[in-house]
Amino acid sequence: PPEKRNARQEFKERHIPGASFFDIEECRDQSSPYEFMLPSEAHFADYVGRLGVSNDTHVVVYDGDELGTFYAPRAWWMFRAFGHKEVSVLNGGFQNWAKLNTALVKTFEEMIQNVGSLRFQVVDSRPEGLFRGTELDQGNGGLESGHIPGAVNIPFHSFLTETGHEKSIEEIQQIFREKKVDLSKPLTATCRKGVTACHIALAAYLCGKRDVAVYDGSWLEWFRRAPPRYKVSEMK
């Protein structure tokens, strides 16, 4: 209840960047003896206009309640009652916004364990020469090339057409099949520094596999931290 919480103060302390504060106490019919009656059309239009909302704004409503969502559906309904077309409720509210999904991130420790257990497949998105260790890494002093034991190499550009578009789902599935990567089983992507690995995750996502993890440290971390026997290279 508003008398037990200072919503404006809560908003000042923490909110999603760029959010506006919708004061449900202010945007109501204050002449009514009942708590939350709708304001007039003019009052509502003026109030949300001052928040920066116009007729073609897509409004996303959320609140900071510990339940996840409490007042937000009221604001959602108010916008709809006044004819606003594009309005959504943020599923889970503020407390679930920007929470790390650890299932999509792999750490060095998890990657080391996997070399022995092979609980998940590993795909490396770097060019073949860097993966095999036959090509020098030009980008970083002292960084030799090579790969994590058991990793499969699918260079990220394999998924792109000559015009830079993603290939069709059928073509992408065929690429994974040719490399004997099973999209029905756990999969982690790696690369040099955690960037092009995300191409693997995106390609698999387009095929309906939404849980591909990325090894955030990738080869930069692996080369510096893994024991020599865990660095496979054909470098002479």
Coordinates of N, CA and C in Angstrom, one line a residue:
P1 N 0.8 -1.2 0.0 CA 0.0 0.0 0.0 C 0.9 1.3 0.0
P2 N 0.4 2.3 -0.7 CA 1.2 3.5 -0.8 C 1.6 4.2 0.5
E3 N 0.7 4.0 1.5 CA 1.1 4.7 2.8 C 2.2 3.9 3.5
K4 N 2.5 2.7 3.1 CA 3.6 1.9 3.7 C 4.9 2.0 2.9
R5 N 4.8 2.4 1.7 CA 6.0 2.5 0.8 C 6.1 3.8 0.1
N6 N 7.3 4.3 -0.1 CA 7.6 5.5 -0.8 C 8.0 5.2 -2.2
A7 N 7.1 5.0 -3.1 CA 7.4 4.5 -4.5 C 8.3 5.4 -5.2
R8 N 8.1 6.7 -5.0 CA 9.0 7.7 -5.8 C 10.4 7.6 -5.3
Q9 N 10.6 7.3 -4.0 CA 11.9 7.2 -3.5 C 12.5 5.9 -4.0
E10 N 11.7 4.8 -4.0 CA 12.2 3.5 -4.5 C 12.7 3.7 -6.0
F11 N 11.9 4.4 -6.7 CA 12.2 4.7 -8.2 C 13.6 5.4 -8.3
K12 N 13.8 6.4 -7.4 CA 15.0 7.2 -7.4 C 16.2 6.3 -7.2
E13 N 16.0 5.3 -6.2 CA 17.1 4.4 -5.8 C 17.5 3.4 -6.9
R14 N 16.5 2.9 -7.6 CA 16.8 1.9 -8.6 C 15.6 1.8 -9.6
H15 N 16.0 1.8 -10.9 CA 15.0 1.6 -11.9 C 15.7 1.3 -13.2
I16 N 14.9 0.8 -14.2 CA 15.5 0.5 -15.5 C 15.9 1.8 -16.2
P17 N 17.1 1.8 -16.7 CA 17.6 3.1 -17.4 C 16.6 3.6 -18.4
G18 N 16.3 4.8 -18.3 CA 15.4 5.4 -19.3 C 13.9 5.4 -18.9
A19 N 13.6 4.7 -17.8 CA 12.2 4.5 -17.4 C 11.7 5.8 -16.8
S20 N 10.3 6.1 -17.0 CA 9.7 7.2 -16.4 C 8.9 6.7 -15.2
F21 N 8.7 7.6 -14.2 CA 7.9 7.2 -13.0 C 6.4 7.5 -13.2
F22 N 5.6 6.5 -13.3 CA 4.1 6.6 -13.4 C 3.6 6.6 -12.0
D23 N 3.1 7.7 -11.5 CA 2.6 7.8 -10.1 C 1.1 7.5 -10.1
I24 N 0.7 6.3 -9.7 CA -0.6 5.8 -9.7 C -1.5 6.6 -8.7
E25 N -0.8 7.3 -7.7 CA -1.5 8.2 -6.8 C -2.0 9.5 -7.4
E26 N -1.1 9.9 -8.4 CA -1.4 11.2 -9.0 C -2.3 11.1 -10.2
C27 N -2.1 10.0 -11.0 CA -2.9 9.8 -12.2 C -4.2 9.0 -11.9
R28 N -5.1 9.7 -11.2 CA -6.4 9.2 -10.8 C -7.4 10.3 -10.6
D29 N -8.6 10.0 -10.4 CA -9.7 11.0 -10.1 C -9.6 11.3 -8.7
Q30 N -8.9 12.5 -8.4 CA -8.6 12.8 -7.0 C -9.8 13.4 -6.3
S31 N -10.9 13.7 -7.1 CA -12.1 14.2 -6.4 C -13.0 13.1 -6.0
S32 N -12.7 11.9 -6.4 CA -13.6 10.7 -6.0 C -13.3 10.3 -4.6
P33 N -14.4 9.8 -3.9 CA -14.2 9.3 -2.5 C -13.5 7.9 -2.6
Y34 N -13.4 7.3 -3.8 CA -12.8 6.0 -3.9 C -11.4 6.1 -4.3
E35 N -10.6 5.1 -3.9 CA -9.1 5.3 -4.0 C -8.6 5.4 -5.5
F36 N -9.0 4.5 -6.4 CA -8.2 4.5 -7.6 C -9.2 4.6 -8.8
M37 N -10.0 5.6 -8.8 CA -10.9 5.7 -10.0 C -10.1 6.4 -11.1
L38 N -10.5 6.0 -12.4 CA -9.8 6.6 -13.5 C -9.9 8.1 -13.6
P39 N -8.8 8.8 -14.0 CA -8.9 10.2 -14.2 C -9.7 10.5 -15.4
S40 N -9.9 11.8 -15.7 CA -10.6 12.2 -17.0 C -9.6 11.9 -18.1
E41 N -10.2 11.9 -19.3 CA -9.4 11.7 -20.5 C -8.3 12.7 -20.6
A42 N -8.7 14.0 -20.4 CA -7.8 15.1 -20.5 C -6.6 15.0 -19.5
H43 N -7.0 14.6 -18.2 CA -6.0 14.4 -17.2 C -5.0 13.3 -17.6
F44 N -5.5 12.2 -18.0 CA -4.7 11.1 -18.4 C -3.7 11.5 -19.6
A45 N -4.3 12.1 -20.6 CA -3.5 12.5 -21.8 C -2.4 13.4 -21.4
D46 N -2.8 14.4 -20.5 CA -1.8 15.4 -20.1 C -0.7 14.7 -19.2
Y47 N -1.1 13.8 -18.3 CA -0.2 13.2 -17.4 C 0.8 12.3 -18.2
V48 N 0.3 11.4 -19.1 CA 1.3 10.5 -19.8 C 2.0 11.3 -20.8
G49 N 1.5 12.3 -21.4 CA 2.2 13.2 -22.3 C 3.4 13.8 -21.7
R50 N 3.3 14.2 -20.4 CA 4.4 14.7 -19.7 C 5.5 13.7 -19.4
L51 N 5.1 12.4 -19.4 CA 6.1 11.3 -19.2 C 6.8 11.0 -20.5
G52 N 6.4 11.7 -21.6 CA 7.0 11.4 -22.9 C 6.3 10.4 -23.8
V53 N 5.0 10.1 -23.4 CA 4.3 9.1 -24.1 C 3.4 9.8 -25.2
S54 N 3.5 9.3 -26.4 CA 2.6 9.9 -27.4 C 1.7 8.7 -27.9
N55 N 0.8 8.9 -28.9 CA -0.1 7.9 -29.3 C 0.6 6.7 -29.9
D56 N 1.8 6.9 -30.5 CA 2.5 5.8 -31.2 C 3.6 5.2 -30.4
T57 N 3.7 5.6 -29.1 CA 4.7 5.0 -28.2 C 4.3 3.6 -27.8
H58 N 5.3 2.7 -27.8 CA 5.0 1.3 -27.3 C 5.4 1.5 -25.8
V59 N 4.4 1.4 -24.9 CA 4.6 1.5 -23.5 C 4.9 0.1 -22.9
V60 N 5.9 0.0 -22.1 CA 6.1 -1.2 -21.3 C 6.0 -0.8 -19.8
V61 N 5.1 -1.5 -19.1 CA 4.9 -1.1 -17.7 C 5.4 -2.2 -16.8
Y62 N 6.1 -1.7 -15.7 CA 6.6 -2.7 -14.7 C 6.5 -2.0 -13.3
D63 N 6.6 -2.8 -12.3 CA 6.8 -2.1 -11.0 C 7.8 -2.9 -10.2
G64 N 8.2 -2.3 -9.0 CA 9.3 -2.9 -8.2 C 8.9 -3.8 -7.1
D65 N 7.6 -4.3 -7.2 CA 7.1 -5.1 -6.1 C 7.8 -6.4 -6.0
E66 N 7.9 -6.9 -4.7 CA 8.6 -8.1 -4.4 C 7.9 -9.3 -5.0
L67 N 6.6 -9.2 -5.3 CA 5.9 -10.3 -6.0 C 6.3 -10.5 -7.4
G68 N 7.0 -9.5 -7.9 CA 7.4 -9.4 -9.3 C 6.5 -8.4 -10.1
T69 N 5.2 -8.6 -9.9 CA 4.2 -7.6 -10.5 C 3.0 -7.5 -9.6
F70 N 2.7 -6.2 -9.3 CA 1.5 -5.9 -8.5 C 0.7 -4.8 -9.1
Y71 N 1.2 -3.6 -9.1 CA 0.5 -2.5 -9.7 C 0.5 -2.4 -11.2
A72 N 1.5 -3.0 -11.8 CA 1.7 -2.8 -13.3 C 0.5 -3.1 -14.1
P73 N -0.2 -4.2 -13.8 CA -1.4 -4.5 -14.7 C -2.5 -3.4 -14.6
R74 N -2.5 -2.7 -13.4 CA -3.5 -1.6 -13.3 C -3.1 -0.5 -14.4
A75 N -1.8 -0.1 -14.4 CA -1.4 0.9 -15.3 C -1.6 0.4 -16.8
W76 N -1.3 -0.9 -17.0 CA -1.5 -1.5 -18.3 C -3.0 -1.3 -18.8
W77 N -3.9 -1.6 -17.8 CA -5.3 -1.5 -18.1 C -5.8 -0.1 -18.4
M78 N -5.2 0.8 -17.6 CA -5.5 2.3 -17.8 C -5.2 2.7 -19.2
F79 N -4.0 2.4 -19.6 CA -3.6 2.8 -21.0 C -4.5 2.2 -22.0
R80 N -4.9 1.0 -21.8 CA -5.8 0.3 -22.8 C -7.2 1.0 -22.7
A81 N -7.7 1.3 -21.5 CA -9.0 1.9 -21.3 C -9.1 3.2 -22.0
F82 N -7.9 3.9 -22.1 CA -7.9 5.2 -22.8 C -7.5 5.1 -24.3
G83 N -7.6 3.9 -24.8 CA -7.4 3.7 -26.2 C -6.0 3.6 -26.7
H84 N -5.0 3.4 -25.8 CA -3.6 3.3 -26.2 C -3.4 1.9 -26.8
K85 N -2.8 1.9 -28.0 CA -2.7 0.6 -28.7 C -1.6 -0.3 -28.3
E86 N -0.4 0.2 -28.1 CA 0.8 -0.6 -27.8 C 1.2 -0.5 -26.4
V87 N 0.7 -1.4 -25.6 CA 1.1 -1.4 -24.2 C 1.4 -2.8 -23.7
S88 N 2.5 -3.1 -23.0 CA 2.8 -4.4 -22.5 C 3.2 -4.3 -21.0
V89 N 3.1 -5.5 -20.3 CA 3.6 -5.6 -19.0 C 4.9 -6.4 -19.0
L90 N 5.9 -5.9 -18.3 CA 7.2 -6.6 -18.3 C 7.1 -7.8 -17.4
N91 N 7.2 -9.0 -18.0 CA 6.9 -10.2 -17.3 C 8.0 -10.4 -16.2
G92 N 7.5 -10.6 -15.0 CA 8.5 -10.8 -13.9 C 8.8 -9.5 -13.2
G93 N 8.5 -8.3 -13.7 CA 8.8 -7.1 -13.1 C 10.2 -6.8 -12.9
F94 N 10.5 -5.7 -12.1 CA 11.9 -5.2 -12.0 C 12.8 -6.3 -11.4
Q95 N 12.3 -7.1 -10.4 CA 13.2 -8.0 -9.7 C 13.7 -9.1 -10.6
N96 N 13.0 -9.3 -11.7 CA 13.5 -10.3 -12.7 C 14.2 -9.7 -13.9
W97 N 14.3 -8.4 -13.9 CA 14.9 -7.7 -15.1 C 16.4 -7.8 -15.0
A98 N 17.1 -8.2 -16.1 CA 18.5 -8.2 -16.2 C 19.2 -9.1 -15.1
K99 N 18.6 -10.3 -14.9 CA 19.2 -11.3 -14.1 C 20.0 -12.2 -15.0
L100 N 21.2 -12.6 -14.5 CA 22.1 -13.4 -15.3 C 21.5 -14.8 -15.4
N101 N 21.4 -15.3 -16.6 CA 21.0 -16.7 -16.8 C 22.3 -17.5 -16.9
T102 N 22.7 -18.1 -15.8 CA 24.0 -18.8 -15.8 C 24.1 -20.0 -16.7
A103 N 22.9 -20.5 -17.1 CA 22.9 -21.6 -18.1 C 23.5 -21.2 -19.4
L104 N 23.5 -19.9 -19.7 CA 24.0 -19.5 -21.0 C 25.5 -19.1 -21.0
V105 N 26.1 -19.2 -19.8 CA 27.5 -18.8 -19.6 C 28.3 -20.0 -19.1
K106 N 29.5 -20.2 -19.7 CA 30.4 -21.2 -19.1 C 31.7 -20.6 -18.6
T107 N 32.1 -21.1 -17.4 CA 33.3 -20.5 -16.8 C 34.5 -21.4 -17.2
F108 N 35.7 -20.9 -16.9 CA 37.0 -21.7 -17.1 C 36.9 -23.1 -16.4
E109 N 36.4 -23.0 -15.1 CA 36.3 -24.2 -14.3 C 35.4 -25.3 -14.9
E110 N 34.3 -24.8 -15.4 CA 33.3 -25.7 -16.1 C 33.9 -26.3 -17.3
M111 N 34.7 -25.5 -18.1 CA 35.3 -26.0 -19.3 C 36.4 -27.0 -19.0
I112 N 37.2 -26.8 -18.0 CA 38.2 -27.7 -17.6 C 37.6 -29.1 -17.2
Q113 N 36.5 -29.0 -16.4 CA 35.8 -30.3 -16.0 C 35.3 -31.0 -17.2
N114 N 34.9 -30.3 -18.2 CA 34.3 -30.9 -19.3 C 35.3 -31.7 -20.2
V115 N 36.6 -31.3 -20.1 CA 37.6 -32.0 -20.9 C 37.6 -33.4 -20.5
G116 N 37.4 -33.7 -19.2 CA 37.4 -35.1 -18.7 C 36.0 -35.7 -18.8
S117 N 35.0 -34.9 -18.6 CA 33.6 -35.6 -18.5 C 32.9 -35.6 -19.8
L118 N 33.2 -34.6 -20.7 CA 32.5 -34.5 -22.0 C 31.0 -34.4 -21.8
R119 N 30.6 -33.7 -20.8 CA 29.1 -33.5 -20.6 C 28.4 -32.7 -21.6
F120 N 29.2 -31.8 -22.2 CA 28.6 -31.0 -23.3 C 29.6 -30.9 -24.5
Q121 N 29.1 -30.7 -25.7 CA 29.8 -30.5 -26.9 C 30.4 -29.1 -26.9
V122 N 31.6 -28.9 -27.5 CA 32.2 -27.6 -27.6 C 32.5 -27.3 -29.1
V123 N 32.0 -26.2 -29.6 CA 32.2 -25.7 -30.9 C 33.0 -24.4 -30.9
D124 N 34.1 -24.4 -31.7 CA 35.0 -23.2 -31.7 C 34.8 -22.5 -33.1
S125 N 34.5 -21.2 -33.0 CA 34.1 -20.5 -34.2 C 35.2 -19.7 -34.9
R126 N 36.5 -20.0 -34.5 CA 37.6 -19.3 -35.1 C 38.0 -19.9 -36.5
P127 N 38.7 -19.1 -37.3 CA 39.2 -19.7 -38.6 C 40.0 -21.0 -38.3
E128 N 40.0 -21.8 -39.3 CA 40.6 -23.2 -39.2 C 42.0 -23.1 -38.8
G129 N 42.8 -22.2 -39.4 CA 44.2 -22.1 -39.1 C 44.5 -21.8 -37.6
L130 N 43.7 -20.9 -37.0 CA 43.9 -20.6 -35.6 C 43.4 -21.7 -34.7
F131 N 42.4 -22.4 -35.1 CA 41.9 -23.6 -34.4 C 42.9 -24.7 -34.4
R132 N 43.5 -25.0 -35.5 CA 44.4 -26.1 -35.6 C 45.8 -25.8 -35.1
G133 N 46.1 -24.5 -35.0 CA 47.4 -24.1 -34.5 C 48.4 -23.9 -35.7
T134 N 48.0 -24.0 -36.9 CA 48.9 -23.9 -38.0 C 49.1 -22.4 -38.5
E135 N 48.3 -21.5 -37.9 CA 48.4 -20.1 -38.3 C 48.7 -19.3 -37.0
L136 N 49.6 -18.3 -37.2 CA 49.9 -17.4 -36.0 C 48.8 -16.5 -35.7
D137 N 48.6 -16.3 -34.4 CA 47.6 -15.3 -34.0 C 48.2 -13.9 -34.0
Q138 N 47.7 -13.1 -34.9 CA 48.4 -11.8 -35.1 C 47.9 -10.7 -34.1
G139 N 46.8 -11.0 -33.4 CA 46.2 -9.9 -32.7 C 46.7 -9.7 -31.3
N140 N 47.4 -10.6 -30.7 CA 47.7 -10.4 -29.3 C 49.1 -11.0 -29.0
G141 N 50.0 -10.2 -28.4 CA 51.4 -10.6 -28.2 C 51.4 -11.8 -27.3
G142 N 52.1 -12.8 -27.7 CA 52.3 -14.0 -26.9 C 51.2 -15.0 -26.9
L143 N 50.1 -14.8 -27.6 CA 49.0 -15.7 -27.7 C 49.2 -16.7 -28.8
E144 N 49.5 -17.9 -28.5 CA 49.7 -18.9 -29.6 C 48.3 -19.4 -30.0
S145 N 48.2 -20.1 -31.1 CA 46.9 -20.6 -31.6 C 46.8 -22.1 -31.2
G146 N 45.6 -22.6 -31.3 CA 45.3 -24.0 -30.9 C 43.9 -24.1 -30.4
H147 N 43.5 -25.2 -29.8 CA 42.2 -25.3 -29.3 C 42.0 -26.2 -28.1
I148 N 40.8 -26.1 -27.5 CA 40.5 -26.9 -26.3 C 40.3 -28.4 -26.8
P149 N 40.8 -29.3 -26.1 CA 40.7 -30.8 -26.4 C 39.2 -31.1 -26.6
G150 N 38.9 -31.8 -27.7 CA 37.5 -32.3 -27.9 C 36.6 -31.3 -28.7
A151 N 37.2 -30.0 -28.9 CA 36.3 -29.0 -29.6 C 36.2 -29.4 -31.0
V152 N 35.1 -28.9 -31.6 CA 34.9 -29.0 -33.1 C 35.0 -27.6 -33.7
N153 N 35.5 -27.5 -34.8 CA 35.7 -26.2 -35.5 C 34.6 -25.9 -36.5
I154 N 33.8 -24.9 -36.3 CA 32.9 -24.4 -37.4 C 33.2 -22.9 -37.4
P155 N 34.0 -22.4 -38.4 CA 34.3 -21.0 -38.5 C 33.0 -20.2 -38.6
F156 N 32.9 -19.1 -37.9 CA 31.6 -18.4 -37.8 C 31.1 -17.9 -39.2
H157 N 32.0 -17.6 -40.1 CA 31.5 -17.1 -41.4 C 30.8 -18.2 -42.2
S158 N 30.9 -19.5 -41.8 CA 30.2 -20.6 -42.4 C 28.7 -20.4 -42.5
F159 N 28.2 -19.6 -41.5 CA 26.8 -19.4 -41.3 C 26.3 -18.2 -42.1
L160 N 27.2 -17.5 -42.7 CA 26.8 -16.3 -43.5 C 26.9 -16.5 -45.0
T161 N 25.9 -15.8 -45.7 CA 26.0 -15.8 -47.1 C 27.0 -14.8 -47.6
E162 N 27.2 -14.7 -48.9 CA 28.2 -13.7 -49.4 C 27.7 -12.3 -49.1
T163 N 26.4 -12.1 -49.0 CA 25.9 -10.8 -48.7 C 25.8 -10.4 -47.3
G164 N 26.3 -11.4 -46.4 CA 26.3 -11.1 -45.0 C 25.0 -11.5 -44.2
H165 N 24.1 -12.1 -44.9 CA 22.9 -12.6 -44.3 C 23.1 -14.0 -43.7
E166 N 22.3 -14.3 -42.7 CA 22.3 -15.7 -42.1 C 21.8 -16.6 -43.2
K167 N 22.5 -17.8 -43.3 CA 22.0 -18.8 -44.2 C 20.6 -19.4 -43.8
S168 N 20.0 -20.1 -44.6 CA 18.7 -20.7 -44.3 C 18.8 -21.7 -43.1
I169 N 17.7 -21.9 -42.5 CA 17.7 -22.9 -41.4 C 18.2 -24.3 -41.8
E170 N 17.7 -24.7 -43.0 CA 18.1 -26.0 -43.6 C 19.7 -26.0 -43.8
E171 N 20.2 -24.9 -44.4 CA 21.7 -24.9 -44.6 C 22.4 -25.0 -43.3
I172 N 21.9 -24.2 -42.3 CA 22.6 -24.2 -41.0 C 22.5 -25.6 -40.3
Q173 N 21.4 -26.2 -40.4 CA 21.3 -27.6 -39.8 C 22.3 -28.5 -40.5
Q174 N 22.4 -28.4 -41.8 CA 23.3 -29.2 -42.6 C 24.8 -29.0 -42.1
I175 N 25.1 -27.8 -41.8 CA 26.5 -27.5 -41.4 C 26.8 -28.2 -40.1
F176 N 25.8 -28.1 -39.1 CA 26.0 -28.8 -37.8 C 26.1 -30.3 -38.0
R177 N 25.2 -30.8 -38.9 CA 25.2 -32.3 -39.2 C 26.6 -32.7 -39.7
E178 N 27.1 -32.0 -40.7 CA 28.4 -32.3 -41.3 C 29.5 -32.4 -40.3
K179 N 29.4 -31.5 -39.3 CA 30.4 -31.5 -38.2 C 30.1 -32.4 -37.0
K180 N 29.0 -33.2 -37.2 CA 28.6 -34.2 -36.2 C 28.3 -33.5 -34.9
V181 N 27.7 -32.3 -34.9 CA 27.2 -31.6 -33.7 C 25.7 -31.9 -33.6
D182 N 25.4 -32.4 -32.4 CA 24.0 -32.8 -32.2 C 23.2 -31.7 -31.4
L183 N 22.3 -31.1 -32.1 CA 21.6 -30.0 -31.5 C 20.6 -30.4 -30.5
S184 N 20.4 -31.7 -30.3 CA 19.5 -32.2 -29.3 C 20.3 -32.3 -28.0
K185 N 21.6 -32.1 -28.0 CA 22.4 -32.3 -26.8 C 23.1 -31.0 -26.4
P186 N 23.5 -30.9 -25.1 CA 24.1 -29.7 -24.6 C 25.3 -29.2 -25.5
L187 N 25.4 -27.9 -25.6 CA 26.4 -27.3 -26.5 C 26.9 -26.0 -26.0
T188 N 28.2 -25.9 -26.1 CA 28.9 -24.6 -25.6 C 29.7 -24.1 -26.8
A189 N 29.7 -22.8 -27.0 CA 30.5 -22.2 -28.1 C 31.7 -21.4 -27.5
T190 N 32.8 -21.4 -28.2 CA 34.0 -20.7 -27.8 C 34.6 -20.1 -29.0
C191 N 35.5 -19.1 -28.8 CA 36.2 -18.5 -29.9 C 37.5 -17.9 -29.4
R192 N 37.9 -16.7 -29.8 CA 39.1 -16.1 -29.3 C 38.8 -15.3 -28.0
K193 N 37.8 -14.5 -28.0 CA 37.5 -13.7 -26.9 C 36.0 -13.6 -26.6
G194 N 35.2 -14.5 -27.0 CA 33.8 -14.6 -26.7 C 32.9 -13.8 -27.6
V195 N 33.4 -13.3 -28.7 CA 32.5 -12.6 -29.7 C 31.9 -13.5 -30.7
T196 N 32.8 -14.0 -31.6 CA 32.2 -14.8 -32.7 C 31.6 -16.1 -32.3
A197 N 31.9 -16.5 -31.0 CA 31.2 -17.7 -30.5 C 29.7 -17.5 -30.5
C198 N 29.3 -16.3 -30.3 CA 27.9 -16.0 -30.2 C 27.2 -16.2 -31.6
H199 N 28.0 -16.3 -32.7 CA 27.4 -16.6 -34.0 C 26.9 -18.1 -33.9
I200 N 27.7 -18.9 -33.2 CA 27.3 -20.4 -33.1 C 25.9 -20.4 -32.3
A201 N 25.9 -19.7 -31.2 CA 24.7 -19.6 -30.4 C 23.5 -19.1 -31.2
L202 N 23.7 -18.1 -32.0 CA 22.6 -17.6 -32.8 C 22.2 -18.6 -33.9
A203 N 23.1 -19.2 -34.5 CA 22.8 -20.2 -35.6 C 22.0 -21.3 -35.0
A204 N 22.4 -21.8 -33.8 CA 21.6 -22.9 -33.2 C 20.3 -22.4 -32.8
Y205 N 20.2 -21.2 -32.3 CA 18.9 -20.6 -31.8 C 17.9 -20.6 -33.0
L206 N 18.4 -20.2 -34.2 CA 17.5 -20.2 -35.4 C 17.0 -21.6 -35.7
C207 N 17.7 -22.6 -35.3 CA 17.3 -24.0 -35.5 C 16.4 -24.5 -34.4
G208 N 16.1 -23.6 -33.5 CA 15.2 -24.0 -32.4 C 15.9 -24.4 -31.1
K209 N 17.3 -24.3 -31.1 CA 18.0 -24.7 -29.9 C 18.4 -23.4 -29.1
R210 N 17.7 -23.1 -28.0 CA 17.9 -21.8 -27.4 C 18.8 -21.8 -26.2
D211 N 19.4 -22.9 -25.9 CA 20.2 -23.0 -24.6 C 21.7 -23.2 -24.8
V212 N 22.2 -22.7 -26.0 CA 23.7 -22.8 -26.2 C 24.4 -21.8 -25.3
A213 N 25.3 -22.3 -24.5 CA 26.1 -21.5 -23.6 C 27.4 -21.0 -24.4
V214 N 27.9 -19.9 -23.9 CA 29.1 -19.3 -24.5 C 30.2 -19.3 -23.4
Y215 N 31.4 -19.8 -23.8 CA 32.5 -19.8 -22.8 C 33.1 -18.4 -22.9
D216 N 32.8 -17.6 -21.9 CA 33.0 -16.1 -21.9 C 34.5 -15.8 -22.1
G217 N 35.4 -16.6 -21.4 CA 36.8 -16.3 -21.5 C 37.4 -16.7 -22.8
S218 N 36.9 -17.7 -23.4 CA 37.3 -18.3 -24.6 C 38.9 -18.5 -24.7
W219 N 39.4 -18.5 -25.9 CA 40.8 -18.9 -26.0 C 41.8 -18.0 -25.3
L220 N 41.5 -16.7 -25.2 CA 42.3 -15.8 -24.4 C 42.6 -16.3 -23.0
E221 N 41.5 -16.7 -22.3 CA 41.6 -17.1 -21.0 C 42.2 -18.5 -20.9
W222 N 41.7 -19.4 -21.8 CA 42.2 -20.8 -21.8 C 43.7 -20.9 -22.0
F223 N 44.2 -20.1 -23.0 CA 45.6 -20.2 -23.3 C 46.5 -19.8 -22.1
R224 N 46.0 -18.8 -21.3 CA 46.7 -18.3 -20.1 C 46.6 -19.2 -18.9
R225 N 45.5 -19.9 -18.8 CA 45.2 -20.6 -17.5 C 45.3 -22.2 -17.6
A226 N 45.0 -22.7 -18.8 CA 44.9 -24.2 -18.9 C 46.3 -24.8 -18.9
P227 N 46.5 -26.0 -18.3 CA 47.8 -26.7 -18.4 C 48.1 -27.0 -19.9
P228 N 49.5 -27.1 -20.2 CA 49.9 -27.4 -21.6 C 49.2 -28.5 -22.2
R229 N 48.9 -29.6 -21.5 CA 48.3 -30.8 -22.1 C 46.9 -30.5 -22.6
Y230 N 46.3 -29.4 -22.1 CA 44.9 -29.1 -22.5 C 44.9 -28.0 -23.7
K231 N 46.0 -27.9 -24.3 CA 46.1 -26.9 -25.5 C 46.6 -27.7 -26.7
V232 N 45.6 -28.0 -27.6 CA 45.9 -28.8 -28.8 C 46.3 -27.9 -29.9
S233 N 47.6 -28.3 -30.4 CA 48.0 -27.4 -31.5 C 48.9 -28.2 -32.5
E234 N 48.8 -27.9 -33.8 CA 49.7 -28.5 -34.8 C 50.9 -27.7 -35.1
M235 N 51.0 -26.6 -34.3 CA 52.2 -25.7 -34.6 C 53.5 -26.5 -34.5
K236 N 54.3 -26.3 -35.5 CA 55.6 -27.0 -35.4 C 56.6 -26.2 -34.5

